[in-house]
Amino acid sequence: MTLGRCWSCVARPAQNGKYCLAHRYSVFPSPIVQRLGTFSTSANQPARAANPPSKGRPLNQRDGPSKRGVKTTFSTKKKKRNLESKGRPPATGERKALRKRIVLSNTNALEVSDMRDYVVELITDESLQGQVVGIPGPVVDQLRAVEAFKVSQGWSLFRRPGMLIRNETVEHGKLVQSMCRTEDKRTLRRIYVGERGSGKSTMLLQAMAIAFLKDWVVLNFPEGQDLTIGHTEYGPLAGSSPPLYHQRTYTASLLSRLARANPILSTLSVSSSHPSLPIPIQSNLSLSRLALLGAADPEIAHSIFMALWKELTSPSTSEHPRPKILLALDGLAHVMKDTAYISASFQPIHAHDLALVRFFVDYLSGAQALTNGGMVVAATSNSNDPTVPTLKFKLSQLEVAQNPSIRAPESPMQPFLTATGQQQTPVPHPSPFVRFDERVIATMGGREAAQAGDIEVQRLKGLNREEARGLMEYWAQSGMMRVTVSEELVSEKWTISGGGVVGELERGCVRIRV
């Protein structure tokens, strides 16, 4: 065997891989020189056979060609990177509080120096019609406590809260003034209807503001849907016949709002003992303190609410005077249908089976009356309006019966009446093709035409030109309209807004930017 090195190299090992000069360029193969393979005509392949693809990786991510008969899926989508949020996550209820936050002042808006405050002496002043008046500070706090302000209303655009005195506002003020006599113990019931943006919720706010100015007790349900969409806990009410369901948490919050919004309750005390209460109470306990006891403990909130209401509706005496009461609810259609709650038999619970809804509906229907007098007002909503054919039919029936000049909607039986030579009656009748809710029919006065003393339906229409001009001048003085308010501009905006619809007028003058 022939060695690749001489005996001199073998006897003396190389240093740093270097051999002697005679054999550095030797023709013998060296162990540190890469040996070449045999001659081949194929191209050199990259040395990746030593790293076989892992079995856990998909075929489209492995190195090398796929095997014969194996389908390979290639995706052009980039893999999403998991972006970790470095900020603090929102706390429980923080996003809801931000969504429902009410801002009533804008320091960037100009202050209207000649705007008058709406005081009790001005609630019947007809000269204020078409002007914007400011809501006094104490009344603003009371309206905020009962959640009368809405997020969709433009309170945050102006320096301070104000409201337009329209014809319906003056008429309502005169009605309240006439009821303030001690011997007047009427219970008036009214429902505000109208198209979207006509000012129904604002009319409720004005009614509550007038009631606060006259020292009435105001109990407001801000949204009817909050009672029926299944967002509050509920449970069967013990001892109720027919079975009712109470909502403890909502009742506790209602008592809290009632105590904070009505400071007059602190001047009134209980007049009778209530042995049915789960806790003992003092004989001279104020009604405000009684409401706060129920607000602090939802377990006894319903019992406290009924005891408080019994005190408020007890006959007024010289020793224990009792004020008049205003009951208000917005979003009437939500409490006239089945709710999102389920009974023990897995059937939907009707809204009238909820204790708080039943409480309001009894006073709206006239089944119960306010002992010392007052008003029950409600409003429909066209922006958040569930389909309730029974309520829609009864409202149109009541409106046509109270205003004969209004044309009744065409009946589905009109082709039959025309073919048989009959005429449609002025008051609409229920359609035979629609299934009506008998409980709603009974609440709204029955199937027959409305009689005197039934629920009054007041339709809010658009503003007249004088009211629209007064509102636009207020916007201009606040810096929200940077044009001169002229007759031509008022006529243009009034026409474009559908005849003075307040919501459309505000959208076209204040919110839109070109």
Coordinates of C-alpha atoms in Angstrom, one line a residue:
M1 CA 0.0 0.0 0.0
T2 CA 1.4 3.4 -1.0
L3 CA 1.2 6.1 1.7
G4 CA 0.1 9.6 0.9
R5 CA 2.9 11.0 3.1
C6 CA 6.7 10.4 3.3
W7 CA 8.3 8.9 6.4
S8 CA 9.5 12.3 7.4
C9 CA 5.9 13.6 7.7
V10 CA 4.8 10.5 9.5
A11 CA 7.6 10.7 12.0
R12 CA 7.0 14.4 12.7
P13 CA 3.3 15.4 12.8
A14 CA 2.3 18.5 11.0
Q15 CA 1.8 21.7 12.9
N16 CA -1.3 23.7 12.3
G17 CA -2.3 21.3 9.5
K18 CA 0.8 22.1 7.4
Y19 CA 3.1 19.5 6.0
C20 CA 6.5 19.8 4.6
L21 CA 7.1 21.9 1.6
A22 CA 7.9 18.9 -0.5
H23 CA 4.5 17.3 0.1
R24 CA 2.4 20.5 0.3
Y25 CA 1.8 20.3 -3.4
S26 CA 1.9 16.5 -3.6
V27 CA -0.1 14.6 -6.1
F28 CA -1.2 12.3 -3.4
P29 CA -4.6 13.0 -2.0
S30 CA -4.7 14.9 1.2
P31 CA -7.2 14.0 4.1
I32 CA -8.1 17.7 4.5
V33 CA -8.9 18.2 0.9
Q34 CA -12.5 17.5 0.0
R35 CA -12.7 14.4 -2.2
L36 CA -14.6 14.9 -5.4
G37 CA -17.3 12.4 -6.4
T38 CA -17.3 10.4 -9.5
F39 CA -18.0 12.0 -12.8
S40 CA -21.7 12.8 -13.4
T41 CA -23.7 14.9 -15.9
S42 CA -26.4 15.9 -13.3
A43 CA -26.3 19.3 -11.6
N44 CA -25.1 19.5 -8.0
Q45 CA -28.0 19.4 -5.5
P46 CA -27.9 21.5 -2.4
A47 CA -26.9 19.6 0.7
R48 CA -30.3 19.4 2.4
A49 CA -30.8 15.7 2.5
A50 CA -29.1 15.7 5.9
N51 CA -32.0 17.7 7.3
P52 CA -35.2 15.8 6.6
P53 CA -38.5 17.7 7.1
S54 CA -40.1 17.2 10.5
K55 CA -43.2 15.1 10.5
G56 CA -45.1 17.6 12.6
R57 CA -45.0 20.4 10.0
P58 CA -47.5 20.7 7.2
L59 CA -46.5 19.6 3.7
N60 CA -46.5 23.2 2.4
Q61 CA -43.9 24.2 5.0
R62 CA -41.5 21.2 4.6
D63 CA -38.3 21.4 2.6
G64 CA -38.1 19.5 -0.6
P65 CA -40.6 18.3 -3.1
S66 CA -43.8 16.5 -1.9
K67 CA -44.2 12.8 -2.3
R68 CA -46.0 11.3 -5.3
G69 CA -49.7 10.9 -4.6
V70 CA -49.8 13.3 -1.7
K71 CA -51.8 16.5 -2.1
T72 CA -50.1 19.6 -1.1
T73 CA -52.0 22.7 0.0
F74 CA -50.4 26.1 -0.5
S75 CA -51.7 29.2 1.1
T76 CA -50.8 32.7 0.2
K77 CA -52.3 34.2 3.4
K78 CA -49.8 35.5 5.8
K79 CA -49.8 34.0 9.3
K80 CA -51.4 36.4 11.8
R81 CA -49.1 37.5 14.5
N82 CA -50.5 37.5 18.0
L83 CA -50.3 41.1 19.0
E84 CA -50.3 41.3 22.8
S85 CA -52.1 44.3 24.2
K86 CA -49.8 46.4 26.3
G87 CA -52.6 48.6 27.7
R88 CA -54.9 48.0 30.7
P89 CA -58.1 46.1 29.8
P90 CA -61.3 48.0 30.5
A91 CA -62.8 47.4 33.9
T92 CA -66.2 45.9 34.4
G93 CA -68.9 48.4 33.3
E94 CA -66.3 50.9 32.0
R95 CA -67.3 50.7 28.4
K96 CA -71.0 50.9 29.2
A97 CA -70.4 54.0 31.3
L98 CA -68.5 55.6 28.5
R99 CA -71.2 54.7 26.0
K100 CA -74.0 56.1 28.2
R101 CA -72.0 59.2 29.4
I102 CA -74.0 62.4 29.3
V103 CA -72.1 65.6 28.7
L104 CA -74.2 68.7 29.4
S105 CA -71.7 71.5 28.9
N106 CA -69.2 72.6 26.2
T107 CA -66.8 75.2 27.3
N108 CA -65.8 75.9 23.7
A109 CA -69.3 77.0 22.8
L110 CA -70.3 80.7 23.1
E111 CA -72.4 81.7 26.0
V112 CA -75.8 83.2 25.2
S113 CA -76.0 86.2 27.4
D114 CA -79.7 87.0 27.0
M115 CA -81.0 83.5 27.6
R116 CA -83.5 83.4 30.5
D117 CA -83.9 80.6 33.1
Y118 CA -87.0 78.6 33.0
V119 CA -88.6 79.2 36.4
V120 CA -91.9 78.3 37.9
E121 CA -93.5 81.7 37.0
L122 CA -92.8 81.2 33.3
I123 CA -94.4 77.8 32.8
T124 CA -97.6 79.4 31.5
D125 CA -96.1 82.4 29.7
E126 CA -97.2 82.3 26.1
S127 CA -94.7 85.0 25.1
L128 CA -91.8 82.5 25.5
Q129 CA -93.1 80.4 22.7
G130 CA -90.4 80.1 20.0
Q131 CA -87.6 81.0 22.4
V132 CA -84.9 78.8 24.0
V133 CA -84.7 79.1 27.8
G134 CA -82.1 77.7 30.1
I135 CA -82.8 74.9 32.6
P136 CA -81.9 75.9 36.1
G137 CA -79.0 74.1 37.8
P138 CA -81.0 72.3 40.5
V139 CA -83.4 71.1 37.9
V140 CA -80.5 69.9 35.7
D141 CA -79.2 67.8 38.6
Q142 CA -82.7 66.3 39.1
L143 CA -83.1 65.5 35.4
R144 CA -79.7 63.9 35.4
A145 CA -80.7 61.8 38.4
V146 CA -83.8 60.4 36.7
E147 CA -81.8 59.8 33.5
A148 CA -84.0 62.2 31.4
F149 CA -81.2 63.2 29.1
K150 CA -80.4 61.0 26.1
V151 CA -77.0 60.3 24.5
S152 CA -78.4 61.0 21.0
Q153 CA -79.5 64.5 22.0
G154 CA -77.1 67.4 21.3
W155 CA -76.5 68.6 24.8
S156 CA -72.7 68.5 24.5
L157 CA -72.7 71.1 21.7
F158 CA -73.8 74.1 23.8
R159 CA -72.6 76.0 26.8
R160 CA -75.4 75.0 29.1
P161 CA -78.6 72.9 28.8
G162 CA -81.5 74.7 27.2
M163 CA -84.9 73.8 25.7
L164 CA -87.2 75.3 23.1
I165 CA -90.6 76.4 24.3
R166 CA -93.0 75.2 21.7
N167 CA -96.8 75.3 21.6
E168 CA -97.1 71.9 23.3
T169 CA -94.8 73.0 26.1
V170 CA -97.0 76.0 27.0
E171 CA -100.2 73.8 26.8
H172 CA -98.6 71.3 29.1
G173 CA -97.6 74.0 31.6
K174 CA -101.1 75.4 31.7
L175 CA -102.5 71.9 32.3
V176 CA -100.1 71.3 35.2
Q177 CA -100.9 74.7 36.7
S178 CA -104.6 73.9 36.6
M179 CA -103.9 70.6 38.5
C180 CA -101.9 72.2 41.3
R181 CA -105.0 73.0 43.2
T182 CA -105.4 70.8 46.3
E183 CA -109.0 69.8 45.4
D184 CA -108.0 68.7 41.9
K185 CA -107.2 65.0 42.2
R186 CA -107.4 64.0 38.5
T187 CA -105.1 61.4 37.0
L188 CA -104.3 62.5 33.4
R189 CA -102.9 59.9 31.0
R190 CA -101.1 60.9 27.9
I191 CA -99.0 59.2 25.2
Y192 CA -96.8 61.2 22.9
V193 CA -96.5 59.9 19.3
G194 CA -94.8 61.3 16.2
E195 CA -92.2 60.6 13.5
R196 CA -88.6 60.1 14.2
G197 CA -86.9 63.2 15.5
S198 CA -90.1 65.1 16.3
G199 CA -89.1 65.6 19.9
K200 CA -91.0 63.0 21.9
S201 CA -88.2 62.3 24.4
T202 CA -87.5 66.0 24.8
M203 CA -91.2 66.6 25.5
L204 CA -91.0 64.0 28.3
L205 CA -88.0 65.9 29.6
Q206 CA -89.9 69.2 29.6
A207 CA -92.8 67.5 31.4
M208 CA -90.5 66.3 34.1
A209 CA -88.8 69.7 34.3
I210 CA -92.2 71.4 34.9
A211 CA -93.1 68.8 37.5
F212 CA -89.8 69.4 39.4
L213 CA -90.5 73.1 39.3
K214 CA -93.9 72.5 40.9
D215 CA -92.4 70.2 43.6
W216 CA -94.0 67.0 42.2
V217 CA -92.6 63.6 42.8
V218 CA -91.2 62.2 39.5
L219 CA -90.8 58.5 38.9
N220 CA -89.2 57.9 35.5
F221 CA -88.4 54.7 33.6
P222 CA -85.8 56.0 31.1
E223 CA -86.0 53.1 28.6
G224 CA -88.7 50.5 28.4
Q225 CA -86.3 48.1 26.8
D226 CA -84.2 48.0 29.9
L227 CA -87.0 46.1 31.6
T228 CA -87.6 43.6 28.9
I229 CA -84.4 42.7 27.0
G230 CA -83.1 40.3 29.6
H231 CA -80.2 42.4 30.9
T232 CA -81.4 42.4 34.6
E233 CA -81.9 39.5 37.0
Y234 CA -85.4 38.4 37.7
G235 CA -87.3 35.9 39.8
P236 CA -90.8 34.9 40.8
L237 CA -92.5 37.3 43.2
A238 CA -93.8 35.3 46.3
G239 CA -97.5 35.6 47.0
S240 CA -98.4 37.3 43.8
S241 CA -101.6 36.3 42.0
P242 CA -101.5 36.1 39.0
P243 CA -97.8 35.1 39.1
L244 CA -95.5 38.1 38.7
Y245 CA -91.7 38.4 38.4
H246 CA -89.7 41.1 40.1
Q247 CA -86.3 42.6 39.2
R248 CA -84.4 43.2 42.3
T249 CA -81.4 45.1 40.9
Y250 CA -83.4 47.3 38.7
T251 CA -85.8 48.1 41.6
A252 CA -82.9 49.1 43.8
S253 CA -81.5 51.4 41.2
L254 CA -84.9 52.9 40.6
L255 CA -85.2 53.7 44.4
S256 CA -81.8 55.3 44.3
R257 CA -82.7 57.5 41.4
L258 CA -86.0 58.4 43.1
A259 CA -84.3 59.4 46.3
R260 CA -81.6 61.5 44.6
A261 CA -84.0 63.3 42.2
N262 CA -86.7 64.2 44.6
P263 CA -85.4 66.2 47.6
I264 CA -88.9 66.8 48.7
L265 CA -89.0 63.2 50.0
S266 CA -86.6 64.3 52.8
T267 CA -89.3 66.6 54.2
L268 CA -92.0 63.8 54.3
S269 CA -92.2 61.1 56.9
V270 CA -94.0 57.8 57.1
S271 CA -97.6 58.0 58.2
S272 CA -98.3 54.3 59.0
S273 CA -96.6 51.2 60.2
H274 CA -95.6 48.5 57.7
P275 CA -95.5 45.2 59.5
S276 CA -95.0 43.3 56.2
L277 CA -91.5 44.8 55.7
P278 CA -88.6 42.4 56.3
I279 CA -86.9 45.0 58.4
P280 CA -88.2 47.3 61.2
I281 CA -88.4 51.0 60.5
Q282 CA -88.8 54.0 62.7
S283 CA -92.1 55.8 63.1
N284 CA -90.7 59.1 62.0
L285 CA -88.5 57.8 59.2
S286 CA -88.3 60.1 56.2
L287 CA -89.4 58.8 52.8
S288 CA -86.0 59.6 51.4
R289 CA -84.3 57.5 54.0
L290 CA -86.8 54.7 53.3
A291 CA -86.0 54.7 49.6
L292 CA -82.3 54.6 50.4
L293 CA -82.8 51.5 52.6
G294 CA -84.2 49.7 49.6
A295 CA -81.5 51.0 47.3
A296 CA -78.8 49.6 49.5
D297 CA -80.2 46.0 49.6
P298 CA -81.7 44.6 46.4
E299 CA -83.2 41.6 48.4
I300 CA -85.7 43.9 50.1
A301 CA -85.9 46.5 47.3
H302 CA -89.4 45.4 46.0
S303 CA -90.9 45.4 49.5
I304 CA -89.5 48.8 50.2
F305 CA -90.7 50.2 46.9
M306 CA -94.3 49.0 47.5
A307 CA -94.2 50.5 51.1
L308 CA -92.8 53.8 49.7
W309 CA -95.5 53.9 47.0
K310 CA -98.2 53.2 49.6
E311 CA -97.0 56.2 51.5
L312 CA -96.9 58.5 48.5
T313 CA -100.4 57.5 47.4
S314 CA -102.0 57.8 50.9
P315 CA -104.5 60.6 51.3
S316 CA -102.8 64.0 52.0
T317 CA -103.5 65.5 55.4
S318 CA -102.2 68.5 57.2
E319 CA -100.0 66.4 59.4
H320 CA -98.7 64.2 56.5
P321 CA -99.0 66.2 53.2
R322 CA -98.5 64.3 50.0
P323 CA -97.4 65.9 46.7
K324 CA -98.7 65.1 43.2
I325 CA -96.9 62.5 41.2
L326 CA -95.6 62.2 37.6
L327 CA -95.0 58.8 36.1
A328 CA -93.1 58.7 32.9
L329 CA -91.8 56.0 30.5
D330 CA -90.0 56.2 27.2
G331 CA -90.1 53.4 24.6
L332 CA -93.7 52.3 25.2
A333 CA -93.7 49.5 22.6
H334 CA -91.1 47.5 24.5
V335 CA -93.4 46.9 27.4
M336 CA -96.3 45.8 25.2
K337 CA -94.9 42.5 24.0
D338 CA -93.2 39.3 25.1
T339 CA -89.9 39.8 26.8
A340 CA -86.5 38.0 26.6
Y341 CA -87.1 36.4 29.9
I342 CA -88.2 32.7 30.1
S343 CA -90.5 31.1 32.7
A344 CA -90.0 27.8 34.5
S345 CA -92.0 26.1 31.7
F346 CA -89.6 27.5 29.1
Q347 CA -92.2 30.0 27.7
P348 CA -91.5 33.7 27.1
I349 CA -92.7 35.9 29.8
H350 CA -95.1 38.7 28.8
A351 CA -94.0 42.2 29.7
H352 CA -97.2 42.7 31.8
D353 CA -96.1 39.8 34.0
L354 CA -93.1 41.8 35.3
A355 CA -94.0 43.6 38.5
L356 CA -92.6 47.0 37.5
V357 CA -94.2 47.0 34.1
R358 CA -97.5 45.8 35.6
F359 CA -97.2 48.7 38.1
F360 CA -96.9 51.3 35.3
V361 CA -99.5 49.7 33.0
D362 CA -102.1 49.7 35.8
Y363 CA -101.9 53.5 36.1
L364 CA -101.6 54.0 32.3
S365 CA -104.8 51.9 31.7
G366 CA -106.8 53.6 34.5
A367 CA -107.0 50.4 36.6
Q368 CA -105.5 52.4 39.4
A369 CA -105.6 56.2 40.0
L370 CA -103.2 58.5 41.8
T371 CA -104.9 59.3 45.1
N372 CA -103.7 62.9 45.3
G373 CA -103.7 63.5 41.5
G374 CA -101.0 63.6 38.9
M375 CA -100.1 62.6 35.4
V376 CA -99.0 59.4 33.7
V377 CA -97.1 60.1 30.5
A378 CA -95.4 57.8 28.0
A379 CA -93.7 58.2 24.6
T380 CA -93.2 55.9 21.7
S381 CA -89.9 55.7 19.8
N382 CA -89.5 55.4 16.0
S383 CA -85.7 54.9 16.1
N384 CA -85.9 51.9 18.4
D385 CA -89.4 50.6 17.8
P386 CA -90.3 46.9 17.9
T387 CA -93.2 45.7 15.8
V388 CA -96.3 45.6 18.0
P389 CA -99.4 45.7 15.7
T390 CA -101.8 45.9 18.6
L391 CA -100.3 49.0 20.0
K392 CA -100.1 50.6 16.6
F393 CA -103.8 49.9 16.0
K394 CA -104.9 51.2 19.4
L395 CA -102.9 54.4 19.1
S396 CA -104.4 55.1 15.7
Q397 CA -107.9 54.3 17.0
L398 CA -107.5 56.6 20.0
E399 CA -106.0 59.4 17.9
V400 CA -108.8 59.3 15.3
A401 CA -111.5 59.1 18.0
Q402 CA -110.1 62.2 19.7
N403 CA -109.5 64.2 16.5
P404 CA -112.2 63.5 14.0
S405 CA -110.4 65.7 11.4
I406 CA -107.6 63.1 11.2
R407 CA -108.2 60.6 8.4
A408 CA -108.2 57.0 9.6
P409 CA -105.8 54.6 7.9
E410 CA -107.4 52.4 5.2
S411 CA -108.8 49.2 6.6
P412 CA -107.8 45.8 5.1
M413 CA -111.5 45.2 4.7
Q414 CA -111.9 48.2 2.4
P415 CA -112.1 46.1 -0.9
F416 CA -114.9 44.0 0.7
L417 CA -116.7 47.1 1.9
T418 CA -116.5 48.8 -1.5
A419 CA -117.7 45.7 -3.3
T420 CA -120.7 45.4 -1.0
G421 CA -121.6 49.1 -1.1
Q422 CA -120.6 49.8 2.4
Q423 CA -118.4 52.7 3.7
Q424 CA -115.5 52.6 6.0
T425 CA -116.2 53.8 9.5
P426 CA -114.3 56.9 10.6
V427 CA -112.7 55.0 13.5
P428 CA -110.5 52.1 12.5
H429 CA -111.5 48.6 13.5
P430 CA -109.1 45.6 14.1
S431 CA -108.0 43.7 11.1
P432 CA -109.1 40.1 10.9
F433 CA -105.8 39.1 9.4
V434 CA -103.7 40.2 12.4
R435 CA -103.4 38.4 15.7
F436 CA -103.9 41.0 18.4
D437 CA -102.7 40.9 22.0
E438 CA -105.7 41.0 24.2
R439 CA -103.7 42.2 27.2
V440 CA -102.5 45.2 25.2
I441 CA -106.0 45.8 23.9
A442 CA -107.3 45.8 27.5
T443 CA -104.6 48.2 28.6
M444 CA -105.3 50.7 25.9
G445 CA -109.1 50.8 26.4
G446 CA -110.6 47.7 24.7
R447 CA -111.6 47.0 21.1
E448 CA -114.3 49.6 20.9
A449 CA -113.7 53.3 20.0
A450 CA -112.2 55.5 22.6
Q451 CA -114.6 57.4 24.9
A452 CA -114.1 60.5 27.0
G453 CA -111.6 60.2 29.7
D454 CA -109.5 57.5 28.0
I455 CA -105.8 57.8 27.2
E456 CA -105.0 61.0 25.3
V457 CA -102.8 60.6 22.3
Q458 CA -100.9 63.7 21.3
R459 CA -99.0 63.7 18.0
L460 CA -95.9 65.9 17.9
K461 CA -95.5 67.5 14.5
G462 CA -92.8 69.7 13.1
L463 CA -92.1 73.2 14.4
N464 CA -93.7 76.2 12.8
R465 CA -91.5 78.8 11.2
E466 CA -91.4 81.1 14.2
E467 CA -90.2 78.3 16.5
A468 CA -87.7 77.2 13.9
R469 CA -86.3 80.7 13.6
G470 CA -85.9 81.0 17.4
L471 CA -84.1 77.7 17.5
M472 CA -81.8 78.7 14.7
E473 CA -81.0 82.0 16.2
Y474 CA -80.0 80.3 19.4
W475 CA -77.7 78.0 17.4
A476 CA -76.1 81.0 15.7
Q477 CA -75.6 82.8 19.1
S478 CA -73.9 79.7 20.5
G479 CA -71.5 79.6 17.5
M480 CA -72.9 76.4 16.0
M481 CA -74.2 78.2 12.9
R482 CA -71.8 80.7 11.3
V483 CA -74.3 82.2 8.9
T484 CA -76.8 85.1 9.2
V485 CA -80.3 83.8 10.1
S486 CA -82.5 85.3 7.5
E487 CA -86.1 84.6 6.3
E488 CA -84.7 82.8 3.2
L489 CA -82.5 80.6 5.3
V490 CA -85.2 79.7 7.7
S491 CA -87.6 78.9 4.9
E492 CA -85.0 76.7 3.2
K493 CA -84.0 74.7 6.3
W494 CA -87.6 74.4 7.4
T495 CA -88.6 72.9 4.1
I496 CA -85.6 70.6 3.9
S497 CA -86.3 69.3 7.4
G498 CA -89.7 67.9 6.4
G499 CA -91.7 70.8 7.8
G500 CA -89.7 71.6 10.9
V501 CA -88.9 68.2 12.3
V502 CA -86.5 69.1 15.1
G503 CA -84.1 66.2 14.6
E504 CA -83.8 66.8 10.9
L505 CA -83.5 70.6 11.4
E506 CA -80.6 70.0 13.9
R507 CA -78.9 67.6 11.6
G508 CA -79.1 70.0 8.7
C509 CA -78.0 73.1 10.6
V510 CA -75.7 72.0 13.4
R511 CA -74.3 68.6 12.8
I512 CA -73.6 68.6 9.1
R513 CA -70.4 70.2 7.8
V514 CA -69.5 71.0 4.2

